[in-house]
Tab-separated table of C-alpha atoms in Angstrom:
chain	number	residue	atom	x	y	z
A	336	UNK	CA	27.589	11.186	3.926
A	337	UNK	CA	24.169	12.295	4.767
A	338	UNK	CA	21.687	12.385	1.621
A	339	UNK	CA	21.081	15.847	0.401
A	340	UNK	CA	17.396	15.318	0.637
A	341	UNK	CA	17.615	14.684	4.465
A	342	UNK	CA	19.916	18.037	4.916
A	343	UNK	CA	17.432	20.143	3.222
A	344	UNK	CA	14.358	18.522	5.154
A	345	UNK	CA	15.914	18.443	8.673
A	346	UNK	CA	13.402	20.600	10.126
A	347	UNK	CA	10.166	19.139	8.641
A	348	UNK	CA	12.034	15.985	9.753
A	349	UNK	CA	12.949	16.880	13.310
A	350	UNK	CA	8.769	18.411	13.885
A	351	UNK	CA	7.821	14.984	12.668
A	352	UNK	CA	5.507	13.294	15.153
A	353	UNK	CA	4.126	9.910	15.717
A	354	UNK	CA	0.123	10.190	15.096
A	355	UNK	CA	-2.439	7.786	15.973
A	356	UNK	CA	-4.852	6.184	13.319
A	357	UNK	CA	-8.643	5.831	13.635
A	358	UNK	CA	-9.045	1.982	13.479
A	359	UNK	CA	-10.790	1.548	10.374
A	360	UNK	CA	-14.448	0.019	10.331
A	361	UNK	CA	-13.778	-3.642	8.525
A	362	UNK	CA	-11.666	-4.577	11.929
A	363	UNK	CA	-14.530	-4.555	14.151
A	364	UNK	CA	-16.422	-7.209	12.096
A	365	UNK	CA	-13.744	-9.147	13.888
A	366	UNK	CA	-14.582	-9.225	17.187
A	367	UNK	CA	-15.629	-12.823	17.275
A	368	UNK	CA	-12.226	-13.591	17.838
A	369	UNK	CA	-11.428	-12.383	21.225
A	370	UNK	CA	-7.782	-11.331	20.573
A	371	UNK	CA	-9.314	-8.991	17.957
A	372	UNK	CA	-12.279	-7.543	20.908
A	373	UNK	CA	-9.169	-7.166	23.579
A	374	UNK	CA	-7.430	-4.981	21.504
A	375	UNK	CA	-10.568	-2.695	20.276
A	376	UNK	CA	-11.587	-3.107	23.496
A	377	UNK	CA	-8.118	-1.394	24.399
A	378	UNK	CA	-8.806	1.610	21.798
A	379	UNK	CA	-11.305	3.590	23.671
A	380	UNK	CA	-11.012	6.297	21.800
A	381	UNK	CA	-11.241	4.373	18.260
A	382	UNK	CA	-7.372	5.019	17.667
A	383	UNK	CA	-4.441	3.258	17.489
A	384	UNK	CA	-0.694	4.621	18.008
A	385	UNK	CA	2.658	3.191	17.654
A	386	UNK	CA	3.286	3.696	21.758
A	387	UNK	CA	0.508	1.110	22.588
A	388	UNK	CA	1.245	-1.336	20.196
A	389	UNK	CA	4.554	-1.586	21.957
A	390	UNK	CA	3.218	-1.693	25.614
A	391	UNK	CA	1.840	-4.852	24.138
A	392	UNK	CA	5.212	-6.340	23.414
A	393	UNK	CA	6.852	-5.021	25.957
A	394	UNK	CA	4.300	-6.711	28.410
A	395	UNK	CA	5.328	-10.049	26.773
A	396	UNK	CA	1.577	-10.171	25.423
A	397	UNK	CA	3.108	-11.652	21.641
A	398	UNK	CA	-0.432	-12.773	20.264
A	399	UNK	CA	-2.160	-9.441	21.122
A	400	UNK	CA	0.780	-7.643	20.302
A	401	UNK	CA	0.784	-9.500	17.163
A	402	UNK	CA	-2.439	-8.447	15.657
A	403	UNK	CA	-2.156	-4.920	17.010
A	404	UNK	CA	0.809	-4.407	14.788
A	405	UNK	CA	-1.400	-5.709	12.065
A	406	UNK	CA	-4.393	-3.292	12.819
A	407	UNK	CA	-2.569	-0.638	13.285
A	408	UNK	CA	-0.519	-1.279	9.770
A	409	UNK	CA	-4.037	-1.715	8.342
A	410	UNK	CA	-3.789	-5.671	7.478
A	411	UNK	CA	-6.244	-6.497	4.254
A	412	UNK	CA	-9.625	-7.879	5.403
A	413	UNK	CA	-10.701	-8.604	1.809
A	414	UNK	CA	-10.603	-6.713	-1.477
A	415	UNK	CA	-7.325	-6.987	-4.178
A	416	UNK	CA	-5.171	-8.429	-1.702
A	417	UNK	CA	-7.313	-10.688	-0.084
A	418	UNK	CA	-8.870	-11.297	3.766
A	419	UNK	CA	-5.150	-11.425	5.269
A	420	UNK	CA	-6.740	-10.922	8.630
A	421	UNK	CA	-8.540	-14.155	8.637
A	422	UNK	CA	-5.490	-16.280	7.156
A	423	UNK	CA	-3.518	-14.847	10.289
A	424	UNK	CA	-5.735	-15.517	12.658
A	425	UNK	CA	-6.136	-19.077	11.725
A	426	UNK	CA	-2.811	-19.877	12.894
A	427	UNK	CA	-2.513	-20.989	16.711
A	428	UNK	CA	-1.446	-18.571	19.096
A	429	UNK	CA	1.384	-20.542	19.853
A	430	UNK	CA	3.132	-20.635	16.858
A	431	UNK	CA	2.880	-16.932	16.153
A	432	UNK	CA	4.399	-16.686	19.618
A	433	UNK	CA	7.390	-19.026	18.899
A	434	UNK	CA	7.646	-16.618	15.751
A	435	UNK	CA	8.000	-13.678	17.623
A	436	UNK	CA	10.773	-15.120	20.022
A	437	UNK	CA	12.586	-15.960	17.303
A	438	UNK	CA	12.637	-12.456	16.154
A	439	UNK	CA	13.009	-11.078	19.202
A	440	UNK	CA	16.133	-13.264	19.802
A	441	UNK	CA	18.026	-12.431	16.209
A	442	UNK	CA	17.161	-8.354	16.724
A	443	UNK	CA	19.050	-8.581	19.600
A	444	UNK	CA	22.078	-10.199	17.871
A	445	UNK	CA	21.196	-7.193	14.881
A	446	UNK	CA	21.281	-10.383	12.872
A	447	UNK	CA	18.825	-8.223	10.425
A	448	UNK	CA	19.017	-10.151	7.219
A	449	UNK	CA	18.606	-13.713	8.789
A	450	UNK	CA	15.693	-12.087	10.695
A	451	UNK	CA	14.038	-11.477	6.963
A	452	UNK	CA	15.256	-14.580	5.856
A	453	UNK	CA	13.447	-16.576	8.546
A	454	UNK	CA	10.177	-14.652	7.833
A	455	UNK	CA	10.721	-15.390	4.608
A	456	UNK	CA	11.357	-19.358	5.160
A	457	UNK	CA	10.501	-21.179	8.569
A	458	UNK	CA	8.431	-18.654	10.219
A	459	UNK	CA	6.724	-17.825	6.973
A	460	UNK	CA	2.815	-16.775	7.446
A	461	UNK	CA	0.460	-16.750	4.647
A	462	UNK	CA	-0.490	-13.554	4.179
A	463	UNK	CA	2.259	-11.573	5.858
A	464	UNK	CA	4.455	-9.728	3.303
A	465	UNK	CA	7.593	-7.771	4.170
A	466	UNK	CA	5.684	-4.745	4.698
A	467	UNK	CA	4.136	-6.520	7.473
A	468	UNK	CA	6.369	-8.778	9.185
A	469	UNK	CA	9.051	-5.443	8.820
A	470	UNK	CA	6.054	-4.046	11.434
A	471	UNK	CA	6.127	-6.528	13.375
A	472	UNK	CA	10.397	-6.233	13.484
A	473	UNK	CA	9.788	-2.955	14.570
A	474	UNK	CA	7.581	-3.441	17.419
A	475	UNK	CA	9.423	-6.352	19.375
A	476	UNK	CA	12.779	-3.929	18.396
A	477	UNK	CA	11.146	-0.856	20.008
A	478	UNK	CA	9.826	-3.006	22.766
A	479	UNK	CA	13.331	-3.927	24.103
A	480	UNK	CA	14.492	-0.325	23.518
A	481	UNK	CA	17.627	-1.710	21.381
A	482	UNK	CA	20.018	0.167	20.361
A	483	UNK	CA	19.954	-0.439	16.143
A	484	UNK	CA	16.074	-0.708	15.783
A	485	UNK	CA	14.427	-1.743	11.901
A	486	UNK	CA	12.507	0.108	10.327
A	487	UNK	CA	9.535	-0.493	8.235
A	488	UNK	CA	10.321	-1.719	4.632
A	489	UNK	CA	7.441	-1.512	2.758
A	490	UNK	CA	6.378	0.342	-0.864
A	491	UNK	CA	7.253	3.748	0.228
A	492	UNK	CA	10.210	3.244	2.291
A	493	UNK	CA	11.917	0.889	-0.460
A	494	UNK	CA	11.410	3.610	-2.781
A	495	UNK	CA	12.999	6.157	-0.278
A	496	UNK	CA	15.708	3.900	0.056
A	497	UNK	CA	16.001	3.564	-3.399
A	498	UNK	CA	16.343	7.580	-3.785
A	499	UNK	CA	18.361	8.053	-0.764
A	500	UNK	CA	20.915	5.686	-1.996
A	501	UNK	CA	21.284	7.196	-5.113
A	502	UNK	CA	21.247	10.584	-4.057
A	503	UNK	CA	23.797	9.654	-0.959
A	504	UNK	CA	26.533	8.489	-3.931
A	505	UNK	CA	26.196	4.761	-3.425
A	506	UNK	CA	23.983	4.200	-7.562
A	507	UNK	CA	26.235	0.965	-7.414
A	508	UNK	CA	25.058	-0.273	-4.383
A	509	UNK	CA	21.001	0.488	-5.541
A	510	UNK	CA	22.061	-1.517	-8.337
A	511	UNK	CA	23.480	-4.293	-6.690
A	512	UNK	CA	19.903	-4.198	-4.767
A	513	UNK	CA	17.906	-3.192	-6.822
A	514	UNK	CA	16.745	-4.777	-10.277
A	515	UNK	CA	14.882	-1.977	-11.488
A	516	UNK	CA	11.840	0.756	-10.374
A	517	UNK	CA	8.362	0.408	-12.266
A	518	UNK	CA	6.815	3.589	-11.268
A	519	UNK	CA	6.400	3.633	-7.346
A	520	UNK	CA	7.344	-0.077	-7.158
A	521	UNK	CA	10.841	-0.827	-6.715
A	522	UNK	CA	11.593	-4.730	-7.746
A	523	UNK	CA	14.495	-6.002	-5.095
A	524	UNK	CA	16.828	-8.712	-6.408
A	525	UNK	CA	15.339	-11.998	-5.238
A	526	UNK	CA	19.396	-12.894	-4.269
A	527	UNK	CA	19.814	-9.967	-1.704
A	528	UNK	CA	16.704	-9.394	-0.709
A	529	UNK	CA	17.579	-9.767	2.880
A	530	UNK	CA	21.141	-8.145	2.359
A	531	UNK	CA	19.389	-4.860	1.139
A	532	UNK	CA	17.307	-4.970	3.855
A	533	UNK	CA	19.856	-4.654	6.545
A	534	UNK	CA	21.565	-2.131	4.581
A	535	UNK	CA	18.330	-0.578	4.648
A	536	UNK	CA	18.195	-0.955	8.833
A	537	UNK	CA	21.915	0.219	9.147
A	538	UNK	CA	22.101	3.639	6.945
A	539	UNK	CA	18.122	4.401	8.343
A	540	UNK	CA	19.384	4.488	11.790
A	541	UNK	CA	22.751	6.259	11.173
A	542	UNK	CA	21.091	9.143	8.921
A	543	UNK	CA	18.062	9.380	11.581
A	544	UNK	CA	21.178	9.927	14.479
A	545	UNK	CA	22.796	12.161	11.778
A	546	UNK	CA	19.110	14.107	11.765
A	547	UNK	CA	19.034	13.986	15.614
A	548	UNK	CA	15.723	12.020	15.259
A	549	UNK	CA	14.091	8.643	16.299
A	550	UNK	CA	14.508	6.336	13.208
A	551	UNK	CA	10.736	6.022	13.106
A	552	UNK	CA	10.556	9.568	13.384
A	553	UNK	CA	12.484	9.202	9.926
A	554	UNK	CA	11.130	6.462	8.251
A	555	UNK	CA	7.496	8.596	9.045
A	556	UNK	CA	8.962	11.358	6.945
A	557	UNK	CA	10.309	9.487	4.153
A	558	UNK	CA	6.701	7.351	4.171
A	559	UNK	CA	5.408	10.430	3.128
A	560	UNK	CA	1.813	11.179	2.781
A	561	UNK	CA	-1.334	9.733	0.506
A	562	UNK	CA	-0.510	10.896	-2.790
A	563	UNK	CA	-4.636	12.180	-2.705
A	564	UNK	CA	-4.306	14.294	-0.093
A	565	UNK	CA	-1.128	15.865	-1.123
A	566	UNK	CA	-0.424	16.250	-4.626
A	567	UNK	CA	2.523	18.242	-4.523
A	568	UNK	CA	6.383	17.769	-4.777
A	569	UNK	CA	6.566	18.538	-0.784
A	570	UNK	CA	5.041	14.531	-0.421
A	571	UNK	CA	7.806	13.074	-0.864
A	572	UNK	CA	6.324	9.923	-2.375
A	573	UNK	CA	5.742	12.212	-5.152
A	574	UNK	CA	9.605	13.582	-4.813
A	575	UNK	CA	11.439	9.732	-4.711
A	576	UNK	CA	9.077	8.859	-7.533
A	577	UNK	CA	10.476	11.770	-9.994
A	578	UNK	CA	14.005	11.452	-8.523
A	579	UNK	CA	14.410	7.976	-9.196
A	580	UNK	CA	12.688	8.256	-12.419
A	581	UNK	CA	15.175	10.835	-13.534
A	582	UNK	CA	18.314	8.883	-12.617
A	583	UNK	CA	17.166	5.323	-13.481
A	584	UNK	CA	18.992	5.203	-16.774
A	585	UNK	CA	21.879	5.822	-15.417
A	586	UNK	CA	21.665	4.056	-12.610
A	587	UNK	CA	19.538	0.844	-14.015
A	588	UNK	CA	21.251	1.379	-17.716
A	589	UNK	CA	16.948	1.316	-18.396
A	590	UNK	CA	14.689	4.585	-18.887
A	591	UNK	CA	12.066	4.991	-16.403
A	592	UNK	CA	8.749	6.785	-16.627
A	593	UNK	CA	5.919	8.225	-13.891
A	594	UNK	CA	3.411	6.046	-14.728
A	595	UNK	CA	0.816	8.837	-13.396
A	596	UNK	CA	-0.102	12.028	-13.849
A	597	UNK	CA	0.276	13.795	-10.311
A	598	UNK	CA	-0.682	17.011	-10.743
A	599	UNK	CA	-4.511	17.561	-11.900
A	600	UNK	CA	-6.640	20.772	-11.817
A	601	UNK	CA	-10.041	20.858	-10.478
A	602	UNK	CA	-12.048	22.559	-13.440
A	603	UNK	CA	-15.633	23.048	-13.892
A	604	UNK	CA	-17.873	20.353	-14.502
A	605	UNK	CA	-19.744	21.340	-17.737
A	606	UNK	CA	-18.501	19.216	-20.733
A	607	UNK	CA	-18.806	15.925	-21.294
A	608	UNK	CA	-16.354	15.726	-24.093
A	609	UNK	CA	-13.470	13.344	-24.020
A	610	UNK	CA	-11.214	14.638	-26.508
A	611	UNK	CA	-8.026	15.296	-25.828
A	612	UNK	CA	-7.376	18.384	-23.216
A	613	UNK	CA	-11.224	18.711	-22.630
A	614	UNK	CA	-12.442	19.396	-19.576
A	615	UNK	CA	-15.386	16.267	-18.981
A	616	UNK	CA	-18.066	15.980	-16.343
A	617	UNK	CA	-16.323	14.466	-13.354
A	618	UNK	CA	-15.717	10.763	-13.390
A	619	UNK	CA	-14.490	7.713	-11.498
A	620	UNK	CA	-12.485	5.154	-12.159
A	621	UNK	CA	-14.034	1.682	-11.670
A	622	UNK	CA	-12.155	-1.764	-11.965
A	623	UNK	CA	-14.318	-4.939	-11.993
A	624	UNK	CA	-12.615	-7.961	-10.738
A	625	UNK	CA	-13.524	-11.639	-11.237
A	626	UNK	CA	-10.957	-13.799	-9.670
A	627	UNK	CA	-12.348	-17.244	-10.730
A	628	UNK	CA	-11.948	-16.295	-14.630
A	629	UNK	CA	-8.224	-14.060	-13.686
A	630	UNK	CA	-10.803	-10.623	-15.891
A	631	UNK	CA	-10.942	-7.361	-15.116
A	632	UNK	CA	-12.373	-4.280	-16.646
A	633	UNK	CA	-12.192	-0.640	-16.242
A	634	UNK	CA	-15.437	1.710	-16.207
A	635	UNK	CA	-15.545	5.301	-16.254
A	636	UNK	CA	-19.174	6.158	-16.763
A	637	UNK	CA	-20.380	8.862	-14.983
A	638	UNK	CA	-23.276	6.992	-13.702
A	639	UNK	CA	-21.211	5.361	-11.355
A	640	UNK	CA	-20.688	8.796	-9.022
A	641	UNK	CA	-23.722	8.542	-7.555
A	642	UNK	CA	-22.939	6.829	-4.170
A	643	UNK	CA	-26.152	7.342	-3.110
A	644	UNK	CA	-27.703	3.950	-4.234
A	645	UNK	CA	-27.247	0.858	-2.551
A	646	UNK	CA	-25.860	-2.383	-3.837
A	647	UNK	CA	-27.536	-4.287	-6.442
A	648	UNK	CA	-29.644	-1.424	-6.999
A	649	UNK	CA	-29.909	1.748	-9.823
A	650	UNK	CA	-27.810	3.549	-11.030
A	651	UNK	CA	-27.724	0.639	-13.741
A	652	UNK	CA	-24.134	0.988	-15.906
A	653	UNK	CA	-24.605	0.292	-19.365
A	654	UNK	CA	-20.625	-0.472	-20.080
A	655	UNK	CA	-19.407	-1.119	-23.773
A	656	UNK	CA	-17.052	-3.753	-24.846
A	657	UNK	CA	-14.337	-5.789	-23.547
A	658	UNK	CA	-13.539	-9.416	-23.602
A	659	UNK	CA	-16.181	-10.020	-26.427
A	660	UNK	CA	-19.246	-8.861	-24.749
A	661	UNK	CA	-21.725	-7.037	-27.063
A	662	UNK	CA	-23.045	-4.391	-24.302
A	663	UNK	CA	-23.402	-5.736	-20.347
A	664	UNK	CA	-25.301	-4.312	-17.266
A	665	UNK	CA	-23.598	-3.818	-13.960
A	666	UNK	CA	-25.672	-3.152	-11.095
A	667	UNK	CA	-22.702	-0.645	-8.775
A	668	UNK	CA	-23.527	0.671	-5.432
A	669	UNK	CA	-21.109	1.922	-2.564
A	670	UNK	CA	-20.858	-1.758	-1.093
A	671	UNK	CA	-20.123	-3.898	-4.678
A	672	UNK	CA	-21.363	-4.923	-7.879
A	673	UNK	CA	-23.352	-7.723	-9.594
A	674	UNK	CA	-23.062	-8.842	-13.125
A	675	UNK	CA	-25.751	-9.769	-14.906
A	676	UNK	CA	-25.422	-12.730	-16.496
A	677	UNK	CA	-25.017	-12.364	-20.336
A	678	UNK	CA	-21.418	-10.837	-19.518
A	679	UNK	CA	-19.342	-13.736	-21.351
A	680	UNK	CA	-16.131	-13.293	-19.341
A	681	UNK	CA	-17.566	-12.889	-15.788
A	682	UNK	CA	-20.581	-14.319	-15.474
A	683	UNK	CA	-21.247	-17.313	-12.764
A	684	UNK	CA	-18.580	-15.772	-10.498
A	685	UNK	CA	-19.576	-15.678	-6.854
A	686	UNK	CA	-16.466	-13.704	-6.012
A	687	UNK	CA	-16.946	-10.955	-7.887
A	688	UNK	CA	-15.580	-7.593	-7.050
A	689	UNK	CA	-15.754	-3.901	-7.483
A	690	UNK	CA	-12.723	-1.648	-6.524
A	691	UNK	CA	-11.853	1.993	-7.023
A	692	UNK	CA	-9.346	3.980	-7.793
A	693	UNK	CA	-7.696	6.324	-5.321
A	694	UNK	CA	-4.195	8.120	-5.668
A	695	UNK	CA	-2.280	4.895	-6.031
A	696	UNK	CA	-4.670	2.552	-3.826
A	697	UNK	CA	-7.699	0.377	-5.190
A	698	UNK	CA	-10.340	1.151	-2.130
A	699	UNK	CA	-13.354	-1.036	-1.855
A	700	UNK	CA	-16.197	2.200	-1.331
A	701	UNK	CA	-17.203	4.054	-3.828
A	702	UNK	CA	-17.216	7.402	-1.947
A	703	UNK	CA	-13.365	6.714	-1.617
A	704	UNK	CA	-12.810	7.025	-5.069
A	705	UNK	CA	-10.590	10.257	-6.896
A	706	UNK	CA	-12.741	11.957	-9.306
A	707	UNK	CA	-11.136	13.285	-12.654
A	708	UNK	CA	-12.318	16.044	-14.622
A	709	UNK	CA	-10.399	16.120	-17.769
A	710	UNK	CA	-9.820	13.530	-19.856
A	711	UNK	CA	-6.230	13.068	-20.096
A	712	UNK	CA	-5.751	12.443	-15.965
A	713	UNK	CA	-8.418	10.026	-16.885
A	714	UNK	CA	-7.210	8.071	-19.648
A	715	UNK	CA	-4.246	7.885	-17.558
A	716	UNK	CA	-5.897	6.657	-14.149
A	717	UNK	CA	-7.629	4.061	-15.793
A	718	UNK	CA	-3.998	2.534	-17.450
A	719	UNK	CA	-2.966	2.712	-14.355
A	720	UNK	CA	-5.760	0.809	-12.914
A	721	UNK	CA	-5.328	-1.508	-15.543
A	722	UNK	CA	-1.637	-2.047	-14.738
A	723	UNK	CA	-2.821	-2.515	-10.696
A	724	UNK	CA	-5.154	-4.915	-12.206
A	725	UNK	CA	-2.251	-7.143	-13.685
A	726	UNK	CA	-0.376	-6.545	-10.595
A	727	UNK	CA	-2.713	-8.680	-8.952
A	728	UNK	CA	-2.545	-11.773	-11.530
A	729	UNK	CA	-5.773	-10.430	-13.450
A	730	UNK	CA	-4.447	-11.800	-16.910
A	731	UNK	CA	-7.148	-10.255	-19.024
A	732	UNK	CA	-7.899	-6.864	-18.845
A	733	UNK	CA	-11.248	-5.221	-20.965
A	734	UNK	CA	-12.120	-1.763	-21.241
C-alpha cells in the first residue's frame, strides 16, 4: 500500500529535481587543509550537487569524497552544534577510508541496520550524527549504482517516515519505532534504532518505484523546504508536522502539540505594544549562549535589527532580567556579541555566543534572522528558542 500522501503528490513528486547548493562561505576558511581546497577548487562555479559528490566515490577518491558529502550536507563549522568540520578532519585519512570500505562492503550485502550499527559503534566519528553518516550511506550506495540504495535519515525525513507510516496503516509499527514526536523531532527507540532505519531504506525505495521516481528524487520531496521560505501546508515539513500531531494520541497513547506558530501575517510596523494580538514594531529573536556556565537567554529588543553595526560596537542592548542580573549591556553586531562584565551568569566566558532564530534553525548572522511583527508569533518564537536552547544542554534559560 502506497501512502495516500504520495498518491496525491505524484506529480510534484515525479517534476522533483536534484538542485545544486551554493557552498556556503564558513567552508572556505578551510582551505588550509588541502582536501578541503581540492574540492572548492572542484566547485568552479561556487556550487555543489549530488552528481559530483558521487564522481568522487565512484573514482575511489574516499577522503575527498568524504568531506564533499559533508559540504554539500552543510557539516557545522561552529555555532549550537559545534565546529564538526574540524573534529572530522582531525582524523587520518586512512581511517575514514577503512570506514568507508566498510560501508561500502555491508550496502552491498543491503545489510542496512548493521551498516548504522557500525557507524554507531566501531566506525563511530565524533561529530558525525545519523543525519550525516546516512549522507555518506547514500553516496558510496549511489556510487556503485546498487540496486536498494539508503536514503538520508535525518530530522525531516524521520518525521516523513513517521507520517508516512502512519498514514500507510502500519501506527503499530511507528510505535514499535518510534517513542514519541516533540514537535518536528521524532525520538527513535534507542533498541531499534537501526531496525527502523532499514525499514526506513526498504519502504523509501519501494514507494519511490511505486512513484516511478529515483528514491532521492523522493526523499527530496518528503525533505521538504525551509519552513521560512515556505510557510504554507504545500511544505510538507509543515504537512508531517500537523499530521503527526493530529494522530499522536492515538498512535503514541500521548497528545501532541505544534510547538510553533506557522502561519504569521506581515502587518505594518507602527505599534510597539506587546499585548496580546497587537501588532509591535518588528523584532528578532536573539538567544545568548554561554557554554562554560550551560546559560542562555532570549532577547527581543528591537535594537537588535539593526545589522548595520559591527561587532562589539552600538547598537548597545539594554536587556532586563534573567538569572539574577539587575539590568546587563550586550554589545550585538552581525558577527557576535560581548557581555559586559557585571552579567552574573555569563560573565568571564570566552566562548560566548550569539545565535538567531530562523524558521526552525538557530543561524549565526544576524541578517538571517525571521522578524515578527505581532506579539503572539513572538512570544511563541522565543519559547521555542528557549526549548532549542535546552536542546543543546543549556540547563538555565533567562529571559
Amino acid at each position: 500500500m502506497t501512502p495516500s500522501f504520495l498518491n496525491n503528490n505524484l506529480k510534484s513528486i515525479q517534476k522533483t529535481e536534484q538542485p545544486s547548493f551554493k557552498i556556503a562561505n564558513n567552508y572556505f576558511n578551510y582551505r588550509h587543509h588541502e582536501v578541503i581546497d581540492d574540492i572548492l577548487s572542484d566547485c568552479t562555479d561556487g556550487y555543489i550537487g549530488r552528481e559530483q559528490v558521487t564522481a568522487y566515490f565512484k573514482n575511489r577518491h574516499y577522503y575527498k569524497g568524504f568531506f564533499a558529502a559533508m559540504i554539500w550536507g552543510g557539516v557545522s563549522t561552529g555555532g549550537v552544534t559545534g565546529d564538526n568540520l574540524t573534529k572530522l578532519l582531525n582524523v587520518t585519512p586512512e581511517r575514514l577510508e577503512a570506514i568507508v570500505l566498510v560501508i561500502n562492503r555491508l550496502l552491498a550485502q543491503q545489510a542496512f541496520s548493521q551498516a548504522y550499527n557500525y557507524m554507531e559503534g566501531e566506525g563511530k566519528l565524533n561529530g558525525l550524527g545519523d543525519a550525516y553518516f546516512t549522507k555518506l550511506f547514500f553516496f558510496v550506495a549511489a556510487a556503485d549504482t546498487l540496486t536498494i540504495i539508503p536514503p538520508i535519515f535525518d530530522k525531516w525525513t524521520k518525521l516523513a517516515y513517521c507520517a508516512l507510516l502512519i498514514d500507510e496503516g502500519n501506527g503499530q509499527l511507528a510505535k514499535q519505532y518510534i517513542s514519541r514526536v516533540e514537535g518536528v523531532d521524532v525520538i527513535l527507540r534507542t533498541a531499534s534504532r537501526s531496525a527502523a532505519f532499514n525499514d526506513f531504506v526498504l519502504r523509501m525505495n519501494r514507494w519511490a518505484n511505486a512513484c516511478g521516481v529515483e528514491v532521492n528524487q523522493l526523499e527530496s520531496y518528503i525533505f521538504g523546504t525551509h519552513r521560512s521560505k515556505d510557510k504554507t501546508s504545500h511544505n510538507p515539513r509543515f504537512y508531517f508536522e500537523s499530521f503527526v500531531a493530529a494522530q499522536h494520541a492515538e498512535v503514541f497513547d500521548t497528545q501532541a502539540t505544534i510547538r510553533r506558530s506557522k502561519s504569521r501575517e506581515k502587518v505594518s510596523h507602527s505599534l510597539i505594544n506587546l499585548n496580546k494580538n497587537k501588532t509591535i514594531m518588528s523584532r528578532i529573536v536573539a538567544i545568548y549562549l554561554s557554554p562554560t556556565n550551560k546559560t542562555a537567554y532570549t532577547s527581543t529588543n528591537i535594537e537588535l535589527l539593526d545589522i548595520s553595526k559591527p561587532y562589539g560596537k552600538d547598537p548597545l542592548t539594554l536587556v532586563k532580567g534573567g538569572l539574577g542580573a539587575q539590568g546587563y549591556r550586550v554589545f550585538s553586531g552581525e558577527g557576535g556579541a560581548t557581555v559586559t562584565a557585571n552579567h552574573k551568569a555569563m560573565r568571564n566566558d570566552p566562548t560566548l555566543q550569539v545565535v538567531y532564530l530562523n524558521g526552525d534553525d538557530l543561524v549565526s548572522r544576524k541578517s538571517q534572522a525571521e522578524q515578527f511583527t505581532d506579539s503572539e508569533s513572538l512570544k511563541a518564537a522565543k519559547k521555542f528558542a528557549q526549548e532549542l536552547a535546552k536542546g543543546q544542554g543549556f540547563k538555565q534559560i533567562g529571559r
